[in-house]
Amino acid sequence: MATTTSSYKEKILHFLSKPQTVFWFGMLITLIATSLEVFRGRCTNYYDYQDSTRMFLEGISEYTLEYAYAHEIYFLYTPVFSMLFAPIFMLPWWLGPYVWNVANYSLFFLSIWTLPQKFWKYRVRMIWFLLPVLLQAIFCYQYNTVVAYIFVFAFSLLERGKGFWAVLLIMISACTKVYGGAELALLFCYPKTWRNFGYAIIIGIVLLALPLLNFNFDNPLSLYSDMLNMISSHHSDSDFVGILFARGLKPFLLPNYRLVQGGLLLLLALGFFANYKRWTNLYFRACSMAVLSGFIILFSDCPETHTYIISFPGYVMAFWLQPRRKWYDWALFWSLVVNFGILPTDVLCPRWLHEYIHETYWLDVYTYALCWGRVLWWAIEPRAAYLKEYGKAVATALLLFLVPLTISAQGGQARPVQRVIKVGDTHFTMKYVQGGSYMMGAQPGDTLADADEMPRHRVVVNSFYIGETEMTQDVWEAVMGKNKCKIKGAKQPVDYVTYEDCQEFIEKLNALTHLSFRLPTEAEWEYAARGGRKSKGYLYAGSNDIFECGWIGDECMKWDGHVEVKKKRPNELGLYDMSGNVWEWCDDYYGKYPSATQVNPCNAKRSWFHVIRGGGYNNSPRYSRITNRYMFDTRRRWVNTGFRLVLVP
């Protein structure tokens, strides 16, 4: 019996170790996933590629807010991508997605299978490891799959002395999405370095000039300027799956993200050139590729789970070539399988569980960061005993620093989504807004933007609670005892209040509730109005159509003023009336924006004017845009001006 069982195990292991098995298993899932998305009409990313290519071929720029609003995403690829995607765009609507996914899956498999001979005995294991993340990217029609296999193909070509073809692939990647261009750094490890860099310059010029073949544009090259504006807008209002956004590290790294990226890149470059004698070593080159591809993802401004497919091939190449793998190397290896292969896959793990584990502990990012650091250690290959001891001390100190920060971050993530505050016989609701980073100010292409909405700049806000609605008169009466509002109603927003009136109300409310309410800063107000981390990039707070989410203009005239709160569509965070109804006081004095990349910036330079936001019922739509700023004398009161509150957790 034992022999039979052992025989079955051997047959199963032999079956799983065959390249045909893993290839056709992945191909079957690719075909099923593609069919499901095609028949349900959910090939979102593919349709984005298709629509952008159609616009490009018709002489219409895809780098506009109109495109972003229609597709709920900015188009971040170059005009070169649209040129190269055109042949697939020409295919029938149902066939194109199959060609895209099947070709990308097959080419990725082929890139691993054609690695240099020293990798051959590990190829099947490498593909099994990469398959879960690859299929996630395939399911979403991600272009990251293309970047990933170009990295691997170019590496293999360089190893075989095919410098021109390697550089051609690298430049195709770099000229469509900038990630791939990083591989040019590896050219230093191979013969004829400067000739290969010359190839890169010539090929880059030719590729970037390809849009000139589209005669529907007067100046196709102007699209690159539009594209750069779009890229500068892309950090959206989301937390991405990278070390800059990780719990515990975000407050330190994100406000200084360019300094972190530049400083670390400089250190990596110094380490790379200090080991120039090892450039001829295959293992060092594999580790260098792993470190490089890992850096551009782990420390990127906007990585997502499927983006890691770009960095994983380099990691498994270095892992399997490492002759001295420790038990903790295996632990990290299998942790990657769990955190990037099993947990993000809906059929293997409920989405709520994955989101809870990621957003509470960020195990995926921290695990890969440790793997990346381990490969970096292998690349340096310290031999001196004191350096090894120093490395252990640094690793221990880092763990002692990260663990308590990660644990403390759990409490911040477990905040209730809302708090109901009781005051006497009435109450009001505060919605939780998870902190993040975003580009504050007018969006590119917003023709209604005023000069004081410029320049756009990155700010970081910590988590906070904000009023679900503008402060209503029933709560005001419960706190103040008097109601001097001009348009009366229990659920009408408070109006006719000065900035000082708001401060008096807040002081009394804090005394009653033993909490610390205040007015929002401009940065907090705009972040919340945008929808925080759930933002869809709307022009107004909850829609691109002001009449869906805000009371303004002629529609309010029949009411002869503002109306009760919560009568229109809320924004992505469930906040009502942040566009229209009544203006809302902010805590900032009016003036220039605070400096970029500050955490919770607030303009404290004193003047007679404070900022008000959101627009009023008697204003035109331009004043209700989420980026519009207006100044109001702190001593004045008007029937269209109220406020909402913020509470810090």
XYZ file of C-alpha atoms in Angstrom:
649
model
C 0.000 0.000 0.000
C 2.803 2.398 0.924
C 4.542 1.612 -2.333
C 1.360 2.377 -4.294
C 0.902 5.695 -2.505
C 4.532 6.594 -3.124
C 4.107 5.668 -6.786
C 1.080 7.944 -7.081
C 3.009 10.820 -5.520
C 5.896 10.281 -7.897
C 3.535 10.282 -10.873
C 1.839 13.482 -9.697
C 5.171 15.206 -9.095
C 6.431 14.022 -12.473
C 3.246 15.308 -14.132
C 3.551 18.707 -12.438
C 7.218 18.970 -13.364
C 6.510 18.716 -17.088
C 6.579 22.060 -18.938
C 3.543 21.033 -20.988
C 1.524 20.702 -17.785
C 2.221 24.164 -16.451
C 1.895 25.789 -19.885
C -1.493 24.289 -20.746
C -2.780 24.737 -17.206
C -2.026 28.454 -17.425
C -3.359 28.643 -20.977
C -6.647 27.038 -19.928
C -7.125 29.594 -17.149
C -6.152 32.383 -19.564
C -8.825 31.285 -22.041
C -11.479 30.869 -19.341
C -10.702 34.250 -17.774
C -10.680 35.976 -21.165
C -13.988 34.374 -22.150
C -15.641 35.408 -18.897
C -14.549 39.008 -19.290
C -15.429 39.192 -23.006
C -18.907 37.708 -22.567
C -19.602 39.956 -19.570
C -18.206 43.012 -21.345
C -15.737 43.655 -18.534
C -12.435 43.855 -20.422
C -11.926 47.260 -18.838
C -8.206 47.779 -19.429
C -8.389 46.325 -22.932
C -11.254 48.696 -23.760
C -9.132 51.549 -22.414
C -6.342 50.580 -24.818
C -8.890 50.259 -27.609
C -10.585 53.599 -26.960
C -7.302 55.463 -26.600
C -6.008 53.975 -29.846
C -9.215 54.904 -31.661
C -8.931 58.484 -30.388
C -5.268 58.634 -31.386
C -5.935 57.339 -34.903
C -8.773 59.858 -35.304
C -6.547 62.754 -34.254
C -8.012 63.237 -30.760
C -5.801 63.472 -27.689
C -6.476 60.781 -25.100
C -4.617 62.755 -22.438
C -7.637 64.769 -21.321
C -9.973 64.985 -18.361
C -12.805 63.889 -20.636
C -11.040 60.592 -21.213
C -10.259 60.258 -17.496
C -13.875 60.904 -16.512
C -15.278 58.520 -19.117
C -12.897 55.687 -18.200
C -12.419 56.528 -14.505
C -8.661 56.373 -15.034
C -5.949 58.532 -16.534
C -4.298 57.212 -19.691
C -0.650 56.800 -18.736
C 0.856 55.225 -21.838
C 2.718 57.071 -24.553
C 1.531 57.750 -28.121
C 4.046 55.049 -29.125
C 1.840 52.534 -27.331
C -1.151 53.608 -29.423
C 0.880 53.117 -32.585
C 2.031 49.641 -31.587
C -1.407 48.604 -30.338
C -3.086 49.612 -33.611
C -2.802 46.140 -35.273
C -4.657 44.534 -32.358
C -7.185 47.382 -32.387
C -8.008 46.486 -35.991
C -9.120 42.983 -34.996
C -12.821 42.168 -34.363
C -14.024 43.355 -30.964
C -14.284 39.814 -29.569
C -11.003 38.520 -31.036
C -8.684 41.299 -29.858
C -8.871 40.418 -26.128
C -8.025 36.780 -26.885
C -5.049 37.726 -29.056
C -3.786 40.142 -26.409
C -4.041 37.708 -23.490
C -2.938 34.532 -25.288
C 0.042 36.291 -26.884
C 1.143 37.878 -23.618
C 0.786 34.648 -21.664
C 2.700 32.665 -24.304
C 5.477 35.246 -24.592
C 5.891 35.405 -20.816
C 6.204 31.619 -20.681
C 8.667 31.684 -23.569
C 10.786 34.362 -21.878
C 11.334 32.100 -18.861
C 11.885 29.050 -21.032
C 14.618 30.720 -23.091
C 16.725 31.870 -20.110
C 20.429 30.924 -20.196
C 21.394 27.299 -19.581
C 22.177 27.699 -15.866
C 18.461 28.343 -15.243
C 17.163 25.364 -17.183
C 16.697 22.946 -14.293
C 14.694 25.582 -12.398
C 12.438 26.796 -15.207
C 9.308 24.805 -14.321
C 9.566 25.795 -10.644
C 10.000 29.420 -11.635
C 6.918 29.361 -13.843
C 4.772 27.688 -11.152
C 5.857 30.428 -8.729
C 5.109 33.233 -11.198
C 1.870 31.779 -12.552
C -0.607 33.126 -9.909
C 0.558 36.731 -10.253
C 0.853 36.372 -14.029
C -2.745 35.147 -14.304
C -3.969 38.055 -12.164
C -2.311 40.455 -14.610
C -3.676 38.489 -17.580
C -7.193 38.565 -16.113
C -6.983 42.364 -15.945
C -5.353 42.725 -19.411
C -2.425 44.476 -17.769
C 0.447 45.887 -19.798
C 2.758 45.062 -16.887
C 2.948 41.522 -18.297
C 4.600 42.941 -21.416
C 7.098 44.947 -19.364
C 7.906 41.811 -17.330
C 8.698 39.505 -20.233
C 10.638 42.222 -22.058
C 12.846 42.468 -18.956
C 13.523 38.722 -19.144
C 13.939 38.523 -22.935
C 16.369 41.456 -22.898
C 18.386 39.830 -20.114
C 18.665 36.596 -22.111
C 19.641 38.435 -25.282
C 22.357 40.359 -23.463
C 23.666 37.085 -22.040
C 23.870 35.736 -25.591
C 25.700 38.801 -26.909
C 22.699 40.125 -28.894
C 23.047 43.709 -27.690
C 21.090 45.407 -30.483
C 18.009 43.211 -30.096
C 18.110 43.498 -26.317
C 18.289 47.295 -26.521
C 15.457 47.328 -29.078
C 13.180 45.476 -26.645
C 14.222 47.655 -23.709
C 13.498 50.835 -25.660
C 10.093 49.548 -26.828
C 9.268 49.053 -23.155
C 10.744 52.423 -22.126
C 8.933 54.306 -24.896
C 5.541 52.848 -23.981
C 5.799 52.760 -20.191
C 8.850 54.161 -18.454
C 9.405 51.238 -16.045
C 11.222 49.165 -18.655
C 13.897 51.734 -19.396
C 15.575 51.017 -16.063
C 17.099 47.860 -17.543
C 19.471 50.020 -19.566
C 21.614 50.218 -16.419
C 22.557 46.563 -16.896
C 24.327 47.424 -20.169
C 27.403 48.296 -18.093
C 27.809 44.598 -17.293
C 28.207 43.558 -20.916
C 30.769 44.143 -23.718
C 30.366 47.044 -26.155
C 28.561 49.128 -23.535
C 28.772 52.483 -25.282
C 27.757 51.043 -28.621
C 24.652 49.613 -26.952
C 23.862 52.972 -25.353
C 24.221 54.495 -28.816
C 21.674 51.976 -30.096
C 19.368 53.049 -27.265
C 19.531 56.718 -28.262
C 18.908 56.037 -31.947
C 16.097 53.545 -31.321
C 14.505 55.861 -28.757
C 14.441 58.771 -31.226
C 12.895 56.573 -33.934
C 10.234 55.152 -31.610
C 9.280 58.523 -30.113
C 8.926 59.923 -33.624
C 6.479 57.190 -34.709
C 3.393 59.329 -33.911
C 4.465 61.639 -36.758
C 3.060 58.961 -39.076
C -0.408 59.931 -37.854
C -1.329 62.835 -40.149
C -4.612 63.496 -38.329
C -2.681 65.628 -35.820
C -1.169 68.987 -36.701
C 1.607 68.290 -34.207
C 1.512 64.716 -32.850
C 4.587 65.361 -30.704
C 2.559 67.817 -28.587
C 0.853 64.728 -27.167
C 3.950 64.082 -25.090
C 3.372 67.352 -23.253
C -0.263 66.366 -22.622
C 0.899 62.975 -21.414
C 3.338 64.476 -18.904
C 0.526 66.578 -17.469
C -1.562 63.446 -17.064
C 1.273 61.552 -15.400
C 1.754 64.388 -12.927
C -1.926 63.989 -12.004
C -1.800 60.240 -11.523
C -1.019 59.651 -7.852
C -4.776 60.096 -7.497
C -6.076 59.907 -3.994
C -5.245 56.290 -3.384
C -2.803 54.304 -1.302
C -0.799 52.065 -3.588
C 0.829 48.727 -2.775
C 4.360 49.990 -2.226
C 6.754 50.709 0.592
C 6.102 54.468 0.398
C 2.488 53.841 1.430
C 3.114 51.052 3.968
C 1.586 51.322 7.420
C 4.115 52.644 9.889
C 6.453 53.990 7.201
C 4.094 56.205 5.220
C 4.280 59.278 7.518
C 8.069 59.260 7.183
C 8.585 58.209 3.565
C 5.710 59.608 1.530
C 6.181 63.311 2.327
C 9.803 62.939 1.147
C 9.252 60.332 -1.530
C 11.494 61.935 -4.176
C 14.324 62.235 -1.678
C 13.831 58.592 -0.654
C 13.808 57.398 -4.270
C 16.772 59.515 -5.340
C 18.849 58.775 -2.260
C 18.325 55.034 -2.453
C 18.984 54.992 -6.189
C 22.284 56.777 -5.588
C 23.290 54.207 -2.959
C 22.379 51.347 -5.292
C 24.416 52.916 -8.090
C 27.425 53.297 -5.797
C 27.140 49.666 -4.726
C 26.770 48.531 -8.334
C 29.857 50.371 -9.567
C 31.851 49.401 -6.474
C 31.363 45.762 -7.539
C 32.504 46.339 -11.121
C 34.906 43.392 -10.907
C 31.914 41.074 -10.553
C 30.060 42.351 -13.619
C 31.297 39.293 -15.527
C 29.566 36.962 -13.036
C 26.151 35.638 -14.167
C 24.875 35.403 -10.621
C 25.760 39.027 -9.899
C 24.008 40.125 -13.092
C 20.881 38.153 -12.139
C 20.904 39.706 -8.655
C 21.404 43.151 -10.185
C 18.376 42.628 -12.405
C 16.349 41.506 -9.376
C 17.417 44.536 -7.332
C 16.738 46.935 -10.202
C 13.302 45.575 -11.138
C 12.389 45.332 -7.457
C 13.397 48.924 -6.794
C 11.270 50.411 -9.588
C 8.189 48.616 -8.231
C 8.698 48.588 -4.471
C 9.596 52.301 -4.334
C 7.308 53.377 -7.155
C 4.729 56.168 -6.787
C 1.841 53.931 -7.840
C 2.428 50.138 -7.683
C -0.471 47.691 -7.471
C -0.462 43.985 -6.624
C -0.311 42.851 -10.240
C 2.531 45.325 -10.924
C 4.869 43.046 -8.969
C 4.891 40.648 -11.921
C 7.619 42.957 -13.288
C 9.903 42.342 -10.308
C 9.222 38.672 -9.516
C 11.141 37.084 -12.447
C 14.342 38.737 -11.270
C 13.718 37.586 -7.710
C 13.170 33.906 -8.619
C 16.209 33.959 -10.932
C 18.391 35.162 -8.053
C 16.694 32.813 -5.579
C 17.254 29.617 -7.552
C 20.824 30.485 -8.465
C 21.669 31.168 -4.803
C 23.699 28.132 -3.647
C 23.237 28.812 0.081
C 19.531 29.319 0.716
C 18.712 29.530 4.442
C 15.500 28.447 6.151
C 14.351 32.078 6.304
C 14.910 32.419 2.552
C 12.436 29.596 2.064
C 10.051 31.190 4.572
C 10.137 34.466 2.634
C 9.747 32.587 -0.657
C 6.554 30.849 0.467
C 5.290 34.055 2.089
C 5.417 35.659 -1.354
C 3.386 32.771 -2.746
C 0.735 33.317 -0.078
C 0.674 37.126 -0.101
C 0.829 37.675 -3.858
C -0.466 34.391 -5.277
C -3.192 33.084 -2.973
C -4.612 36.012 -1.000
C -5.279 38.367 -3.978
C -6.979 35.559 -5.982
C -10.724 35.770 -5.407
C -11.386 32.079 -6.094
C -8.808 31.121 -3.450
C -9.414 33.789 -0.810
C -12.418 36.061 -0.033
C -11.716 39.616 -1.076
C -12.604 41.032 2.337
C -9.993 38.802 3.984
C -7.264 39.869 1.561
C -8.136 43.540 2.007
C -8.148 43.169 5.788
C -4.742 41.440 5.871
C -3.201 43.874 3.400
C -4.648 47.099 4.770
C -4.106 46.152 8.422
C -0.704 44.459 8.335
C 0.681 45.186 4.843
C 2.318 41.761 4.933
C 2.619 41.631 1.158
C 4.700 44.801 0.922
C 6.824 44.088 3.990
C 7.438 40.497 2.856
C 8.604 41.555 -0.574
C 10.715 44.355 0.951
C 12.551 41.730 3.005
C 12.971 39.518 -0.080
C 14.323 42.473 -2.025
C 16.709 43.306 0.797
C 17.859 39.692 0.879
C 18.673 39.733 -2.850
C 20.496 43.028 -2.349
C 22.562 41.316 0.339
C 23.342 38.448 -2.041
C 24.413 40.943 -4.720
C 26.820 42.679 -2.341
C 28.049 39.299 -1.075
C 29.904 40.579 1.997
C 32.875 38.465 2.988
C 34.301 40.361 5.933
C 33.021 39.073 9.275
C 32.506 42.562 10.681
C 30.346 43.511 7.688
C 28.172 40.457 8.215
C 27.738 41.312 11.875
C 26.968 44.903 10.922
C 24.350 43.671 8.483
C 22.731 41.515 11.152
C 22.651 44.466 13.525
C 21.014 46.674 10.899
C 18.429 43.997 10.062
C 17.631 43.499 13.747
C 17.259 47.233 14.339
C 15.033 47.546 11.285
C 12.762 44.760 12.497
C 12.596 46.267 15.985
C 11.602 49.556 14.371
C 9.036 48.168 11.933
C 7.208 45.664 14.134
C 5.854 48.123 16.731
C 4.944 50.613 13.999
C 3.060 47.930 12.095
C 1.256 46.782 15.230
C 0.337 50.349 16.153
C -0.981 50.877 12.633
C -3.564 48.133 13.199
C -5.484 50.367 15.535
C -5.591 53.149 12.945
C -6.975 50.818 10.309
C -9.670 49.422 12.598
C -11.434 52.766 12.964
C -15.226 52.599 12.537
C -16.390 53.923 9.187
C -18.572 56.480 10.939
C -19.316 57.924 14.361
C -22.707 59.160 15.488
C -22.382 62.097 17.876
C -25.328 62.725 20.197
C -26.055 66.258 21.369
C -29.148 66.572 23.560
C -32.091 65.094 21.675
C -30.409 65.222 18.294
C -27.314 63.810 16.633
C -25.019 64.110 13.628
C -22.744 61.676 11.778
C -19.018 61.862 11.134
C -17.541 59.757 8.300
C -14.074 58.227 8.535
C -11.600 59.369 5.865
C -8.463 57.260 5.609
C -5.429 59.447 5.065
C -3.402 59.473 1.877
C -1.458 61.475 -0.660
C -2.921 63.416 -3.578
C -2.229 66.184 -6.061
C -4.002 69.251 -4.681
C -5.258 71.895 -7.067
C -6.936 72.184 -10.451
C -6.813 69.120 -12.639
C -5.064 69.313 -16.039
C -7.438 70.509 -18.723
C -9.870 72.169 -16.302
C -10.694 75.304 -18.301
C -12.700 76.775 -15.417
C -9.756 76.782 -13.028
C -8.670 80.088 -11.503
C -5.071 81.176 -10.982
C -5.291 80.549 -7.233
C -5.902 76.838 -7.903
C -2.368 76.594 -9.268
C 0.184 75.199 -9.085
C -0.865 71.642 -8.508
C 1.198 70.116 -5.740
C 1.385 66.935 -3.707
C 0.128 66.974 -0.136
C -0.296 64.266 2.469
C -3.167 64.181 4.938
C -3.539 61.950 7.968
C -6.774 60.094 8.683
C -9.704 62.068 10.089
C -13.480 62.124 10.495
C -15.533 64.713 8.630
C -19.197 65.632 8.830
C -21.442 63.521 6.632
C -23.352 66.722 5.962
C -22.986 70.403 6.552
C -23.772 71.253 10.166
C -27.551 71.341 10.555
C -29.649 73.771 12.541
C -31.083 71.225 15.003
C -27.565 70.513 16.293
C -26.729 74.217 16.337
C -29.764 74.927 18.507
C -28.914 72.051 20.872
C -25.462 73.567 21.441
C -26.036 77.316 21.169
C -29.668 77.633 22.244
C -30.345 80.281 19.588
C -30.859 80.028 15.868
C -30.094 83.149 13.832
C -30.170 81.387 10.474
C -32.076 83.140 7.687
C -33.641 80.030 6.144
C -35.009 77.994 9.037
C -35.333 74.210 9.214
C -34.069 71.450 11.530
C -32.237 69.649 8.732
C -31.345 72.785 6.810
C -27.645 73.653 6.874
C -26.554 76.356 9.273
C -26.209 79.672 7.432
C -25.437 83.300 8.159
C -22.435 82.457 10.401
C -19.048 84.126 10.604
C -15.793 82.303 11.151
C -15.875 83.462 14.779
C -19.416 82.081 15.167
C -18.124 78.686 14.032
C -15.296 78.805 16.560
C -17.682 79.648 19.387
C -19.940 76.746 18.402
C -16.956 74.351 18.243
C -15.731 75.432 21.683
C -19.128 74.724 23.265
C -19.570 71.448 21.344
C -16.172 70.209 22.505
C -17.075 71.015 26.094
C -20.351 69.056 25.786
C -18.888 65.996 24.044
C -15.341 65.997 25.470
C -14.057 65.607 21.918
C -11.859 67.827 19.739
C -13.854 69.081 16.782
C -12.524 71.793 14.475
C -12.991 73.187 10.987
C -11.271 71.243 8.190
C -8.091 72.486 6.603
C -8.230 73.176 2.872
C -6.184 70.059 2.207
C -8.548 67.890 4.262
C -11.642 69.457 2.729
C -10.468 68.919 -0.857
C -9.224 65.397 -0.129
C -12.610 64.447 1.341
C -14.526 66.154 -1.481
C -12.486 64.198 -4.045
C -13.492 60.948 -2.362
C -10.245 60.235 -0.524
C -8.730 56.877 -1.426
C -11.937 55.940 -3.261
C -11.805 58.901 -5.625
C -13.012 58.416 -9.193
C -11.652 61.756 -10.340
C -14.962 63.619 -10.557
C -15.061 67.362 -11.211
C -17.689 67.855 -8.501
C -18.097 66.024 -5.196
C -19.705 62.795 -6.397
C -20.285 63.313 -10.110
C -19.202 65.096 -13.261
C -22.769 66.442 -13.462
C -23.299 69.093 -10.787
C -27.051 68.577 -10.823
C -26.615 64.972 -9.689
C -24.738 65.894 -6.528
C -25.269 69.578 -5.735
C -27.992 72.208 -5.264
C -27.114 75.277 -7.303
C -28.489 77.906 -9.674
C -31.981 77.939 -11.127
C -32.884 74.609 -9.525
C -32.708 76.238 -6.086
C -34.617 79.378 -7.004
C -37.967 77.649 -6.535
C -36.906 76.997 -2.950
C -35.698 80.594 -2.627
C -32.478 79.445 -0.995
C -30.612 76.384 0.209
C -32.380 73.092 0.951
C -32.251 70.287 3.496
C -29.093 68.208 3.529
C -28.821 64.708 2.008
C -31.194 65.335 -0.908
C -28.683 64.670 -3.672
C -26.153 61.988 -4.552
C -23.219 61.660 -2.096
C -19.604 61.373 -3.135
C -17.460 58.225 -2.970
C -17.081 58.536 0.831
C -20.791 59.018 1.462
C -20.450 62.777 2.053
C -23.338 65.015 0.987
C -23.497 68.555 -0.394
C -19.776 69.217 -0.665
C -20.663 70.833 -3.982
C -23.419 73.420 -3.747
C -26.081 74.213 -1.123
C -23.917 76.462 1.143
C -20.276 77.480 1.148
C -18.198 75.893 3.922
C -15.626 77.617 6.113
C -12.095 76.148 6.259
C -9.511 76.714 8.966
C -6.910 78.189 6.570
C -6.346 81.864 5.982
C -6.700 82.673 2.304
C -3.439 82.950 0.380
C -1.071 80.830 -1.621
C -1.171 77.091 -1.150
C 1.011 75.692 1.646
C 4.286 74.104 0.571
C 4.103 70.867 -1.362
C 4.514 67.423 0.275
C 3.677 68.718 3.753
C 1.657 66.477 6.047
C -1.701 68.067 6.907
C -0.730 71.466 5.449
C -2.580 74.550 6.640
C -2.016 78.155 5.627
C -1.562 79.922 8.953
C -0.413 83.294 7.604
C -2.892 85.714 9.196
C -5.143 87.976 7.159
C -8.725 89.255 7.224
C -9.834 86.427 4.957
C -10.408 82.733 5.510
C -10.970 80.153 2.783
C -14.464 78.930 1.960
C -15.099 75.943 -0.281
C -17.821 74.107 -2.175
C -19.929 76.851 -3.703
C -23.429 78.015 -2.732
C -26.956 77.455 -3.977
C -26.977 80.795 -5.809
C -23.675 80.309 -7.662
C -22.763 78.930 -11.073
C -21.268 75.412 -11.389
C -17.668 76.671 -11.642
C -17.745 77.633 -7.963
C -18.851 74.135 -6.919
C -15.856 72.343 -8.417
C -13.956 70.499 -5.709
C -10.770 72.491 -6.409
C -12.343 75.961 -6.419
C -11.140 78.344 -3.694
C -12.814 81.501 -2.467
C -11.986 84.022 0.243
C -14.434 85.444 2.754
C -13.962 88.126 5.399
C -13.894 86.494 8.840
C -16.258 89.175 10.146
C -18.905 88.742 7.464
C -21.944 86.523 7.407
C -24.186 85.554 4.510
C -27.170 83.335 3.902
C -25.211 81.016 1.604
C -22.305 80.311 3.992
C -22.170 77.491 6.561
C -19.653 74.858 7.661
C -18.970 71.209 8.437
C -16.710 69.762 11.110
C -13.629 67.576 11.340
C -12.714 65.241 14.194
C -9.218 63.769 14.482
C -9.224 60.065 15.556
